[in-house]
Short mmCIF file of C-alpha atoms in Angstrom, two decimals:
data_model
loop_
_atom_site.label_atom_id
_atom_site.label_comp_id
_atom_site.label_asym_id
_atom_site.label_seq_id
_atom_site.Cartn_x
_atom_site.Cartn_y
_atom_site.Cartn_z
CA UNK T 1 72.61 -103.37 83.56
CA UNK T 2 74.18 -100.59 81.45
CA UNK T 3 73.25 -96.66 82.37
CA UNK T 4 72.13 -97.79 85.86
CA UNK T 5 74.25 -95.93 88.62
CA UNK T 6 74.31 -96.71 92.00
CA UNK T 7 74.84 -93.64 95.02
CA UNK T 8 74.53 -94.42 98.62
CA UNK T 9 73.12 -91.25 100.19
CA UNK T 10 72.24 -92.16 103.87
CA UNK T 11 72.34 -94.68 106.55
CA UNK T 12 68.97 -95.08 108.05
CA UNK T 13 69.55 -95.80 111.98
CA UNK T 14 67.00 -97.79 114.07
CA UNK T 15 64.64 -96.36 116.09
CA UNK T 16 66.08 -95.59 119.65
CA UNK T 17 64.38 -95.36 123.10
CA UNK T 18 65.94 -93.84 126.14
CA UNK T 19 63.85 -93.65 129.12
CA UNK T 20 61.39 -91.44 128.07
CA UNK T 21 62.80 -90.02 124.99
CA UNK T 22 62.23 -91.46 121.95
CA UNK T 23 63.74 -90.87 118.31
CA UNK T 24 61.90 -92.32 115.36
CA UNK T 25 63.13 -91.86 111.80
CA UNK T 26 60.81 -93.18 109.07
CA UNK T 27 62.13 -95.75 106.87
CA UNK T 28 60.97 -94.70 103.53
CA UNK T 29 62.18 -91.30 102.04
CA UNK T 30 60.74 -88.85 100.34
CA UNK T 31 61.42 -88.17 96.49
CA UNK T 32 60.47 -85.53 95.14
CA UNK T 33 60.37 -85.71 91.05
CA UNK T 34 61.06 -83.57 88.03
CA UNK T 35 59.89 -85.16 84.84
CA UNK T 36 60.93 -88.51 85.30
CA UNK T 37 64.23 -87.99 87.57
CA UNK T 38 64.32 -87.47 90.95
CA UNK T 39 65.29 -83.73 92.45
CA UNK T 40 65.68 -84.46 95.72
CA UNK T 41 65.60 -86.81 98.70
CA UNK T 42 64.60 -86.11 102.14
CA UNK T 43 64.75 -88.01 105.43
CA UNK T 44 62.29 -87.35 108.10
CA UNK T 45 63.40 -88.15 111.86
CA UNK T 46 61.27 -86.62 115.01
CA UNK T 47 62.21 -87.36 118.58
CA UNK T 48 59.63 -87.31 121.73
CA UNK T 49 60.28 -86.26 125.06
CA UNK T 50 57.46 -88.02 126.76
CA UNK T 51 58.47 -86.63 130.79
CA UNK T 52 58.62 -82.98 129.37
CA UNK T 53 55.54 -83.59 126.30
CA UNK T 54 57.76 -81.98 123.58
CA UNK T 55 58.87 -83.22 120.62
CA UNK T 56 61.34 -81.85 117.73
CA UNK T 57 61.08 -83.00 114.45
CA UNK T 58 63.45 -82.78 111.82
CA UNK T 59 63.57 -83.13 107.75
CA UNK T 60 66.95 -83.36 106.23
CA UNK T 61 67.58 -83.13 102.04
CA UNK T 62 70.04 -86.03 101.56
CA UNK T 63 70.34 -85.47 97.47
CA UNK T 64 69.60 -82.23 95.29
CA UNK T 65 70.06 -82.94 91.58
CA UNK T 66 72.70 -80.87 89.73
CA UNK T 67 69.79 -79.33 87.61
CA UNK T 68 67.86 -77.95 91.15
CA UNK T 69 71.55 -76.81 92.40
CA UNK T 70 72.48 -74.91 88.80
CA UNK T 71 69.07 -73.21 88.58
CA UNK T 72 69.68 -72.20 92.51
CA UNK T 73 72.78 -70.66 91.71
CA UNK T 74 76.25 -71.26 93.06
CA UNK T 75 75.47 -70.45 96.32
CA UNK T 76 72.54 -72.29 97.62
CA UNK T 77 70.85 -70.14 100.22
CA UNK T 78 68.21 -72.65 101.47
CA UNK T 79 65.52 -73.73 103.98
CA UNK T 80 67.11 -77.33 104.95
CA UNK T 81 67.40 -78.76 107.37
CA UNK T 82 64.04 -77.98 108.83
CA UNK T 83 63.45 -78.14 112.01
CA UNK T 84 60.05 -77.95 113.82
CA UNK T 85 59.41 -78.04 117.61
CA UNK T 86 56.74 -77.62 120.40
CA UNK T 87 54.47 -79.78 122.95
CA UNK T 88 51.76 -82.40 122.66
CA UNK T 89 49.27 -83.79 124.76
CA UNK T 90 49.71 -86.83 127.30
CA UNK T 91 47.48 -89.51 124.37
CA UNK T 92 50.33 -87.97 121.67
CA UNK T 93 51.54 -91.00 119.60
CA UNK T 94 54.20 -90.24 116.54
CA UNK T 95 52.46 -89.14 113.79
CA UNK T 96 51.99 -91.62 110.87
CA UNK T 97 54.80 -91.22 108.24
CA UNK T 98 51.93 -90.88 105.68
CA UNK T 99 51.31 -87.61 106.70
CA UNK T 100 54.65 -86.40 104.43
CA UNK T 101 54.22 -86.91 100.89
CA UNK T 102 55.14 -85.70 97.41
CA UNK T 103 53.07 -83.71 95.18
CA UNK T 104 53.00 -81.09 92.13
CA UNK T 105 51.03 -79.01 93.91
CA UNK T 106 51.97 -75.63 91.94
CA UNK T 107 51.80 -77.76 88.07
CA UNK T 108 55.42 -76.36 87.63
CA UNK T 109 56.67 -80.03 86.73
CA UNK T 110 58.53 -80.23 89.97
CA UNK T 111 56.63 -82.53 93.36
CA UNK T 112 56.23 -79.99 96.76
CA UNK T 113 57.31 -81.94 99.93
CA UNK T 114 53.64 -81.54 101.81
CA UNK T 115 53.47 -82.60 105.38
CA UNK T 116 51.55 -81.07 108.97
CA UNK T 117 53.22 -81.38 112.25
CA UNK T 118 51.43 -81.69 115.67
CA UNK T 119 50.15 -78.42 116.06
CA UNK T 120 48.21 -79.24 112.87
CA UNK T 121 50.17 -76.78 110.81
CA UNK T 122 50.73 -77.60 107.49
CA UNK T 123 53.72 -76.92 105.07
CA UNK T 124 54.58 -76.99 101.50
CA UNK T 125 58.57 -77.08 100.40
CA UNK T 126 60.04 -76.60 97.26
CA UNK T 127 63.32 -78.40 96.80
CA UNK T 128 65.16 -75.68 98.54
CA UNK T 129 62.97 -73.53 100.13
CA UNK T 130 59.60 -73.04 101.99
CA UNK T 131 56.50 -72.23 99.56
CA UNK T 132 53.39 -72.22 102.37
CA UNK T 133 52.13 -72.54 105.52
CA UNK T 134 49.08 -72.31 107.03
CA UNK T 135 47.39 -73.41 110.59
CA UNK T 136 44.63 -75.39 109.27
CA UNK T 137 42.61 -75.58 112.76
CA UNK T 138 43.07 -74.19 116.22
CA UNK T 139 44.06 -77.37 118.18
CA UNK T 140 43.01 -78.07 121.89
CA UNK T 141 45.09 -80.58 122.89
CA UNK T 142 43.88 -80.30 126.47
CA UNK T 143 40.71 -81.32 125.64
CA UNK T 144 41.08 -83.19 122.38
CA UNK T 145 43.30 -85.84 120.58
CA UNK T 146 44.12 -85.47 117.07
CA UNK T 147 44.95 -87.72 114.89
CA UNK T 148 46.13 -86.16 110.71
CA UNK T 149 45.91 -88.81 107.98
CA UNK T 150 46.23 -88.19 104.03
CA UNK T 151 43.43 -89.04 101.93
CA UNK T 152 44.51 -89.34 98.48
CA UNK T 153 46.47 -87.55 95.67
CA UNK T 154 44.13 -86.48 92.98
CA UNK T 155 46.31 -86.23 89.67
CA UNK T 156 44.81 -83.87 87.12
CA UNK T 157 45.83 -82.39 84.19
CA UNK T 158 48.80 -80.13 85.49
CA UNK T 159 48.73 -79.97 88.85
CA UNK T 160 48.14 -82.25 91.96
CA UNK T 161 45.66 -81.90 94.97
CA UNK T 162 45.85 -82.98 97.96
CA UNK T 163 43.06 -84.12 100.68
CA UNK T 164 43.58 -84.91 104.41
CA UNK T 165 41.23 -85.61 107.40
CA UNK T 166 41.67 -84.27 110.71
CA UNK T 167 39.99 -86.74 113.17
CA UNK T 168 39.50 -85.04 117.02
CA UNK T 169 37.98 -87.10 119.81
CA UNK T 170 37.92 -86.61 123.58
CA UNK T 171 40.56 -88.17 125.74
CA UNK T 172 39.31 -91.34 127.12
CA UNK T 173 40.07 -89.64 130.84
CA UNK T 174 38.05 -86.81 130.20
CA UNK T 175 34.34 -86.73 130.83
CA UNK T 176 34.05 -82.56 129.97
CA UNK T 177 33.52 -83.32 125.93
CA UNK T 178 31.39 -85.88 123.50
CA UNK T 179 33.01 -88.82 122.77
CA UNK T 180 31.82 -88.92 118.90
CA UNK T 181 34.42 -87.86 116.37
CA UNK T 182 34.77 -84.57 114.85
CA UNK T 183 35.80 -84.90 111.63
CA UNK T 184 37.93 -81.88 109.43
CA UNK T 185 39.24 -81.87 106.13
CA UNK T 186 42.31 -79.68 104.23
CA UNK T 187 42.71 -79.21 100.49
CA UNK T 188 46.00 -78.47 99.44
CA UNK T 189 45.62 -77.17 95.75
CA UNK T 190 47.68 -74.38 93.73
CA UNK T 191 45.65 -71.68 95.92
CA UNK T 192 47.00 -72.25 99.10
CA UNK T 193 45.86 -74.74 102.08
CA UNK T 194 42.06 -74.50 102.79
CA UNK T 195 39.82 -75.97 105.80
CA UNK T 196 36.77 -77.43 104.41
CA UNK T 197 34.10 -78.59 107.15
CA UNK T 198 31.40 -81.22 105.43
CA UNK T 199 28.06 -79.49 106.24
CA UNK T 200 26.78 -83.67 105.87
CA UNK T 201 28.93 -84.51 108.84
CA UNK T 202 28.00 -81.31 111.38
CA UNK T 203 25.18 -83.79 113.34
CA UNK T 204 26.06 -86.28 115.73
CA UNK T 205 26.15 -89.84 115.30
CA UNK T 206 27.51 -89.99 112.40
CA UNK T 207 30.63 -92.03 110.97
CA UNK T 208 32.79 -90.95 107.82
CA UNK T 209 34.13 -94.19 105.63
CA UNK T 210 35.59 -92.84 102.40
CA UNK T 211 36.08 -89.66 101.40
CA UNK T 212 36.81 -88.66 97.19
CA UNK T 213 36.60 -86.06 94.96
CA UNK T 214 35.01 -85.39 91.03
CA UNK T 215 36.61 -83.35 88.73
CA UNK T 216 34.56 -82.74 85.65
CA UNK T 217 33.65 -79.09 84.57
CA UNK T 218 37.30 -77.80 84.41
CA UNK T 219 40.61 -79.97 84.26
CA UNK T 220 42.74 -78.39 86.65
CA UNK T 221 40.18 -78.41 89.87
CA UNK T 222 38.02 -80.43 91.88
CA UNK T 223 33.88 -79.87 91.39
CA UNK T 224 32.82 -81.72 94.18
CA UNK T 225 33.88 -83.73 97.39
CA UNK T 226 32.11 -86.74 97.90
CA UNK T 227 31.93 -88.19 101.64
CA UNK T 228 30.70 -92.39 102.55
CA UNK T 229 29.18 -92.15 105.62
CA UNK T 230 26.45 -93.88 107.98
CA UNK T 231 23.96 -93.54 110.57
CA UNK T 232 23.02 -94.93 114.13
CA UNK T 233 20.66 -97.52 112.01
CA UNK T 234 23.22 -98.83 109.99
CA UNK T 235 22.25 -96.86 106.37
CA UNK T 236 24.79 -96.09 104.31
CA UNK T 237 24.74 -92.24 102.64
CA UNK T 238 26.96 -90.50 99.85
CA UNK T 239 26.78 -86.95 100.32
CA UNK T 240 28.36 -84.28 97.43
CA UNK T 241 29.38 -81.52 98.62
CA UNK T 242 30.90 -78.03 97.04
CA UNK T 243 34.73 -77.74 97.64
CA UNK T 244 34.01 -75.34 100.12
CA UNK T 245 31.84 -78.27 101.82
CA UNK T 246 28.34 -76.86 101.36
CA UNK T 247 25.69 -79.65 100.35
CA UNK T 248 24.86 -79.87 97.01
CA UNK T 249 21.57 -81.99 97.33
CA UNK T 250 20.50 -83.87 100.21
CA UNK T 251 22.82 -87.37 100.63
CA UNK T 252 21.65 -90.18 99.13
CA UNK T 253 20.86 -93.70 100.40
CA UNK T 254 22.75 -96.75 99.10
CA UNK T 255 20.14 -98.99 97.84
CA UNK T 256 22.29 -101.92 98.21
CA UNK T 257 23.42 -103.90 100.83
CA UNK T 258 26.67 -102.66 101.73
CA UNK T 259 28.72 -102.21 105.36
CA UNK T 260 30.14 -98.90 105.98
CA UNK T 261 33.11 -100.25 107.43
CA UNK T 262 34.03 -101.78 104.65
CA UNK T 263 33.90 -98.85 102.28
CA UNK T 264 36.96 -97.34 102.43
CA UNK T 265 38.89 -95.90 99.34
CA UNK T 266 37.34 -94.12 96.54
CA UNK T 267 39.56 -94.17 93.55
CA UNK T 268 39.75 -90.78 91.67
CA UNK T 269 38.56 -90.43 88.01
CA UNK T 270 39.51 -87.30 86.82
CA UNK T 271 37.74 -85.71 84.09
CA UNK T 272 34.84 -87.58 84.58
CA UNK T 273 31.13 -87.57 86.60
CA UNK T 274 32.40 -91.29 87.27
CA UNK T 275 34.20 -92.72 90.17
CA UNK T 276 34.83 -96.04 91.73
CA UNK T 277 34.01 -97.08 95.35
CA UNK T 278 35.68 -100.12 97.01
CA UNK T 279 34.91 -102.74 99.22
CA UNK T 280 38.20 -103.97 100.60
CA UNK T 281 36.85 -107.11 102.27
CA UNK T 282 34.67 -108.55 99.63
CA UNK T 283 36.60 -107.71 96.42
CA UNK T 284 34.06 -105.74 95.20
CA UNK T 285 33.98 -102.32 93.35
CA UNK T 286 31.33 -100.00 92.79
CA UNK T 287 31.01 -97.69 89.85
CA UNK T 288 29.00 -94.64 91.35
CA UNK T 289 27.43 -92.68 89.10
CA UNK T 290 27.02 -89.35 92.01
CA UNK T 291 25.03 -86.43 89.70
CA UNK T 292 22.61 -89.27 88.47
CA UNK T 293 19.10 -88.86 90.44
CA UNK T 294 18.41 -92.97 89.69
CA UNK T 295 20.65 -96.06 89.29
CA UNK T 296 23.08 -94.15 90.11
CA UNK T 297 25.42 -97.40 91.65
CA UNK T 298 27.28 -100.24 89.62
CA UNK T 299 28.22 -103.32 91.30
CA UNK T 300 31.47 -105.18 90.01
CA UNK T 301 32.38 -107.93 91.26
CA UNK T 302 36.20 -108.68 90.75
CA UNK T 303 37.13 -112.69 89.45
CA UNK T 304 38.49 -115.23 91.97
CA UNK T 305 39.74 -118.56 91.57
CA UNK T 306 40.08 -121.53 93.88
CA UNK T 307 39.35 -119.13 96.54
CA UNK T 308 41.69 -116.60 95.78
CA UNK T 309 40.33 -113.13 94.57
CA UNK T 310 41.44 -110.80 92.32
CA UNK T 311 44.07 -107.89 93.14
CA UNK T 312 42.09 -104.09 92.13
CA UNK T 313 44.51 -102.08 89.90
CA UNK T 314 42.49 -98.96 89.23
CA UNK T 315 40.31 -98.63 85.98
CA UNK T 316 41.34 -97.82 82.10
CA UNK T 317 39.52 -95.65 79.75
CA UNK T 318 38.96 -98.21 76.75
CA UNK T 319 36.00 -98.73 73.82
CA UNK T 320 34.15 -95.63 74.97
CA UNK T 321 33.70 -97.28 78.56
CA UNK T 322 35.22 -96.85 82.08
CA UNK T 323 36.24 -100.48 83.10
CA UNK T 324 37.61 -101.84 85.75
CA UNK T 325 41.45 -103.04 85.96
CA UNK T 326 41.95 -106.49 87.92
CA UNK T 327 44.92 -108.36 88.17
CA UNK T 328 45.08 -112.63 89.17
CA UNK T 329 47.76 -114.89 89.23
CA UNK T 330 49.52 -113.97 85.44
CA UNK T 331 46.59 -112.27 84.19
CA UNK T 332 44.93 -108.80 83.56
CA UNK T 333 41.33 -108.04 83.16
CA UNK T 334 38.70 -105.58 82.07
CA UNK T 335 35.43 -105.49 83.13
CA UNK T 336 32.45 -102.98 82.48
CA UNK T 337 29.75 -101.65 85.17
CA UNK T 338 27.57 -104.43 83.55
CA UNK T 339 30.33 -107.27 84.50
CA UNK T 340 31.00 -107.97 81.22
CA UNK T 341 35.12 -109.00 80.46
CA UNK T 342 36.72 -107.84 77.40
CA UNK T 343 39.84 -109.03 75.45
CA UNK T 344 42.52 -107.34 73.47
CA UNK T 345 40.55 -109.20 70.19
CA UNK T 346 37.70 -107.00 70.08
CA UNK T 347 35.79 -103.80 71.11
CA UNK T 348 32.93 -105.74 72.14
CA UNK T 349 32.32 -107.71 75.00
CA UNK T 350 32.57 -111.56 75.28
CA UNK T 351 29.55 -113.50 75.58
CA UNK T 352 27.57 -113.64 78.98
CA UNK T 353 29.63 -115.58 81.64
CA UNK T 354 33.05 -116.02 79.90
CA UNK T 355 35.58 -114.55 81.49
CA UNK T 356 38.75 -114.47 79.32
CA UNK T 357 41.62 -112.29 80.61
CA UNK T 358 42.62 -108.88 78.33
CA UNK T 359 46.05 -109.95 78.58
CA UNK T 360 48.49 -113.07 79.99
CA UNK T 361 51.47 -111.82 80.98
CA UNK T 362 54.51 -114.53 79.72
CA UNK T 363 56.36 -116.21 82.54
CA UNK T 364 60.14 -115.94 82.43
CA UNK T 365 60.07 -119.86 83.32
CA UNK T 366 57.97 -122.67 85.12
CA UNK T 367 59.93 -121.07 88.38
CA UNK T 368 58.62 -117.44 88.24
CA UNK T 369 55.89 -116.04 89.65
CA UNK T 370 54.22 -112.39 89.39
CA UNK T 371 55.50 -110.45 92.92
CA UNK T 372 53.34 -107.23 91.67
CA UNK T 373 51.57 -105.33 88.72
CA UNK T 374 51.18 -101.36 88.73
CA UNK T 375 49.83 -99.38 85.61
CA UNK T 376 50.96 -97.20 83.73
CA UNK T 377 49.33 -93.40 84.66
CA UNK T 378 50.63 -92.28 81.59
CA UNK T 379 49.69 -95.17 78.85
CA UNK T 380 46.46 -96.96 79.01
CA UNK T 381 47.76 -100.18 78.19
CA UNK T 382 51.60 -99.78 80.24
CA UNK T 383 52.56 -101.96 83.34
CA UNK T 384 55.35 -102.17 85.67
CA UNK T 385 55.53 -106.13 86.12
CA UNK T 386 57.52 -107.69 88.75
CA UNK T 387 58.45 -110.76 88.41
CA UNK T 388 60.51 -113.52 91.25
CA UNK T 389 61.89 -116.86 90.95
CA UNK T 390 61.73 -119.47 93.70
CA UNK T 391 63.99 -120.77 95.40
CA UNK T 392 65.87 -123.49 93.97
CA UNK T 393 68.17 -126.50 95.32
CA UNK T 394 71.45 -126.54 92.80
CA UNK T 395 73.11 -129.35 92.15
CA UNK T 396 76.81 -129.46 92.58
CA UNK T 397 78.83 -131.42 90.95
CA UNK T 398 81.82 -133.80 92.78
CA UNK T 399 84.45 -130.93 91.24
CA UNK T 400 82.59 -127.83 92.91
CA UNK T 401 82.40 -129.78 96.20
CA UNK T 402 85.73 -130.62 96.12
CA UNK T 403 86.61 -127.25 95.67
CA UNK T 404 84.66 -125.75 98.00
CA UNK T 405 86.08 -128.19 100.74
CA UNK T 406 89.68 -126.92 99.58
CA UNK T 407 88.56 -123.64 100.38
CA UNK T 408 86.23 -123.77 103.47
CA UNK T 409 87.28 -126.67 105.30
CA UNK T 410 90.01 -127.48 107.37
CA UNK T 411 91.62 -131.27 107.82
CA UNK T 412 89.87 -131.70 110.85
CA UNK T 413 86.48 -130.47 109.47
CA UNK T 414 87.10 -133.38 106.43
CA UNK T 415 87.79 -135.83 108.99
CA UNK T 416 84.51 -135.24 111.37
CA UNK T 417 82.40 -135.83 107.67
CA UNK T 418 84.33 -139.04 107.26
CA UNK T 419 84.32 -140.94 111.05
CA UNK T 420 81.32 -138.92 112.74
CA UNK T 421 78.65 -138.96 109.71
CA UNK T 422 80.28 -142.24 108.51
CA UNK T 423 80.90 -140.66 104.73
CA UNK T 424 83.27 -140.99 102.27
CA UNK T 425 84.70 -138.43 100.55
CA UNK T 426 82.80 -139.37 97.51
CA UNK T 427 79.57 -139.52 99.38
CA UNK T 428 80.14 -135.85 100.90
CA UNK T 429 77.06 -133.60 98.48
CA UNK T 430 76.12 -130.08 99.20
CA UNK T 431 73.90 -130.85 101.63
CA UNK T 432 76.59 -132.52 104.06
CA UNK T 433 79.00 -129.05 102.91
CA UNK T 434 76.10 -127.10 103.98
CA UNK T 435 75.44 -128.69 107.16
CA UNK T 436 79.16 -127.94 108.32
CA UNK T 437 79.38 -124.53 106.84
CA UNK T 438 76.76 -123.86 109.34
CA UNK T 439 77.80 -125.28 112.31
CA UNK T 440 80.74 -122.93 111.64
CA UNK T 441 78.49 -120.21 111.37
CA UNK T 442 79.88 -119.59 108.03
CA UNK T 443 77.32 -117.40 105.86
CA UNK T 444 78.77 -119.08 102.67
CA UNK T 445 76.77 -119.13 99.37
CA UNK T 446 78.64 -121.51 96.82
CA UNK T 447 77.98 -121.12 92.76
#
């Protein structure tokens, strides 16, 4: 492919375990972007003494762009490696690599590297150097385990923000505290790092499913955090709250049958009073409608076929509508909060129960099938389409094998084809040359 360059920039070693220490290094780095190139690469590795209850964690830049280094100057005075240790609890486990991610928190153009360590201390990093950080809640890991888990990554206009939940619960061995969960959130935003306690969540018995956000009075903030949650009797609530977590109005009851525990991912809309609730185990969507005092829920349910449901790819802003994205087999569609589908032919909605995709994506051949489909958060109607062809069983002609037993085979090898499988030299296809290639343990692909 021309202008596609290849660099190899680290070696990522297997996790190790020695007695009781333990060194973990996640498998997928961290880019963080400029525009549409990447600035810089990190590599996150943390290793656990579990006899002593310590642990040091490390984060090591791998690739700086030229751009980053020339705007740093010639001699780059930075933060990196960093390196954070201290001591956990006996319940510790390694915290989930989706704690670290990537984010334009400051709407300069350029991602922050956002992550929290054990302690529950979070920290924002420029490319080269530390930005914030900020103890987001006094941990007691005597009495409590924590567990830190990221949300979701609002995108609006110019800048990012960032929600996590903070999940404390007595050790199992300790009968001093409640077992129910406590449940805390942090908001990253261009402000700084905030603690926001849901004033729906502060009685007991309660369990949080989703948690989202609306963003509709100003561009560049959040108006509202919206939590899922239910009760001892089953009832599922949506509670809005201010971004500080006061109530806004007292939550509401869902007035259809739903499970809690299957609610859990609300898809940001920004700019909008709108935002989309999912039900991961039905393949259903719901288009909530929070400030509205009646009717305020949309049920959607996505296509299937033969058994096989649809794939949720987010929602599109088309014909004055929100609709919801869907992707099946080779096929994209559209559907309104009324479950009407629409089509790239019109503005208006086909007819009550047709169901025509908005667009058929073309095959390469009979042989390739669709591996994945991601829009476009730039243009409405823009995918990244991934397509993969089976396997298939070449033919090789008599000249290919013949060459290939030239080059592979010895005398001897020719002669246990001939006696032992009782073929002639003619007879000897690619089957029979694979067959001995791998009784020789020979990892030989022939073309």
């Amino acid at each position: 492919m021309n202008g596609v360059s290849i660099q190899k920039l680290a070696k990522i070693e297997p996790n190790q375990e020695r007695g009781p220490v333990v060194t973990h290094t996640a498998k997928k780095p961290l880019v963080v972007w400029k525009g549409g190139r990447p600035a810089a690469v990190f590599l996150h590795e943390k290793t656990l003494n579990r006899l002593t209850y310590s642990y040091h964690s490390k984060i090591e830049r791998i690739y700086l762009s030229d751009q980053i280094q020339k705007s740093a100057g010639c001699s780059l005075n930075d933060d990196f490696p960093v390196k954070v240790s201290g001591k956990f609890g006996s319940d510790f486990t390694l915290i989930d690599d989706n704690t670290y991610t990537t984010a334009d928190i400051n709407g300069d153009g350029t991602d922050e590297l956002v992550f929290a360590d054990e302690n529950l201390t979070f920290f924002v990093y420029g490319p080269t150097k530390k930005l914030s950080e900020t103890k987001s809640i006094e941990p007691d890991h005597k009495l409590l385990v924590y567990q830190t888990s990221l949300i979701d990554r609002l995108h609006l206009k110019n800048r990012d923000v960032l929600l996590y939940k903070i999940t404390s619960s007595a050790r199992q061995s300790d009968t001093r505290t409640p077992e129910t969960e406590r449940i805390h959130l942090v908001q990253i935003d261009h402000r700084g790092i905030h603690s926001v306690k849901l004033e729906c969540l502060q009685q007991p018995g309660l369990e949080l499913h989703a948690v989202g956000a609306l963003s509709y009075t100003h561009e560049d903030r959040i108006d509202e955090i919206l939590a899922i949650y239910s009760s001892q009797s089953d009832s599922v609530w949506l509670a809005r709250h201010l971004p500080d977590g006061k109530l806004i109005e007292q939550p509401k009851e869902f007035y259809h049958q739903v499970s809690g525990h299957n609610l859990r991912e609300i898809k940001f809309v920004p700019n909008s009073k709108q935002t989309i609730l999912r039900d991961t185990k039905n393949n259903i969507v719901y288009l909530l409608n929070p400030t509205d005092r009646i009717n305020w829920i949309r049920k959607i349910r996505l296509p299937y076929e033969d058994g096989r449901d649809a794939n949720f790819l987010g929602y599109r802003r088309k014909y004055g509508k929100l609709l919801i994205t869907a992707a099946m087999k080779n096929q994209i569609f559209l559907i309104d909060e009324e479950n009407n589908y629409y089509t790239q032919d019109d503005n208006q909605p086909q007819p009550e129960g047709k169901k025509d995709p908005y667009l058929t994506i073309p095959l390469e051949s009979d042989l390739h099938e669709i591996v994945s489909i991601t829009p476009s958060e730039v243009n409405e109607d823009e995918y990244l389409i991934i397509q993969s062809r089976k396997p298939q069983h070449k033919k090789l002609s008599e000249q290919e094998i013949l060459d290939a037993i030239d080059k592979f085979l010895t005398p001897q090898d020719i002669n246990i084809l001939r006696t032992v499988r009782n073929l002639n030299l003619n007879q000897i296809d690619e089957l029979s040359l694979k067959w001995e290639l791998e009784k020789k343990n020979l990892d030989i692909k022939i073309v």
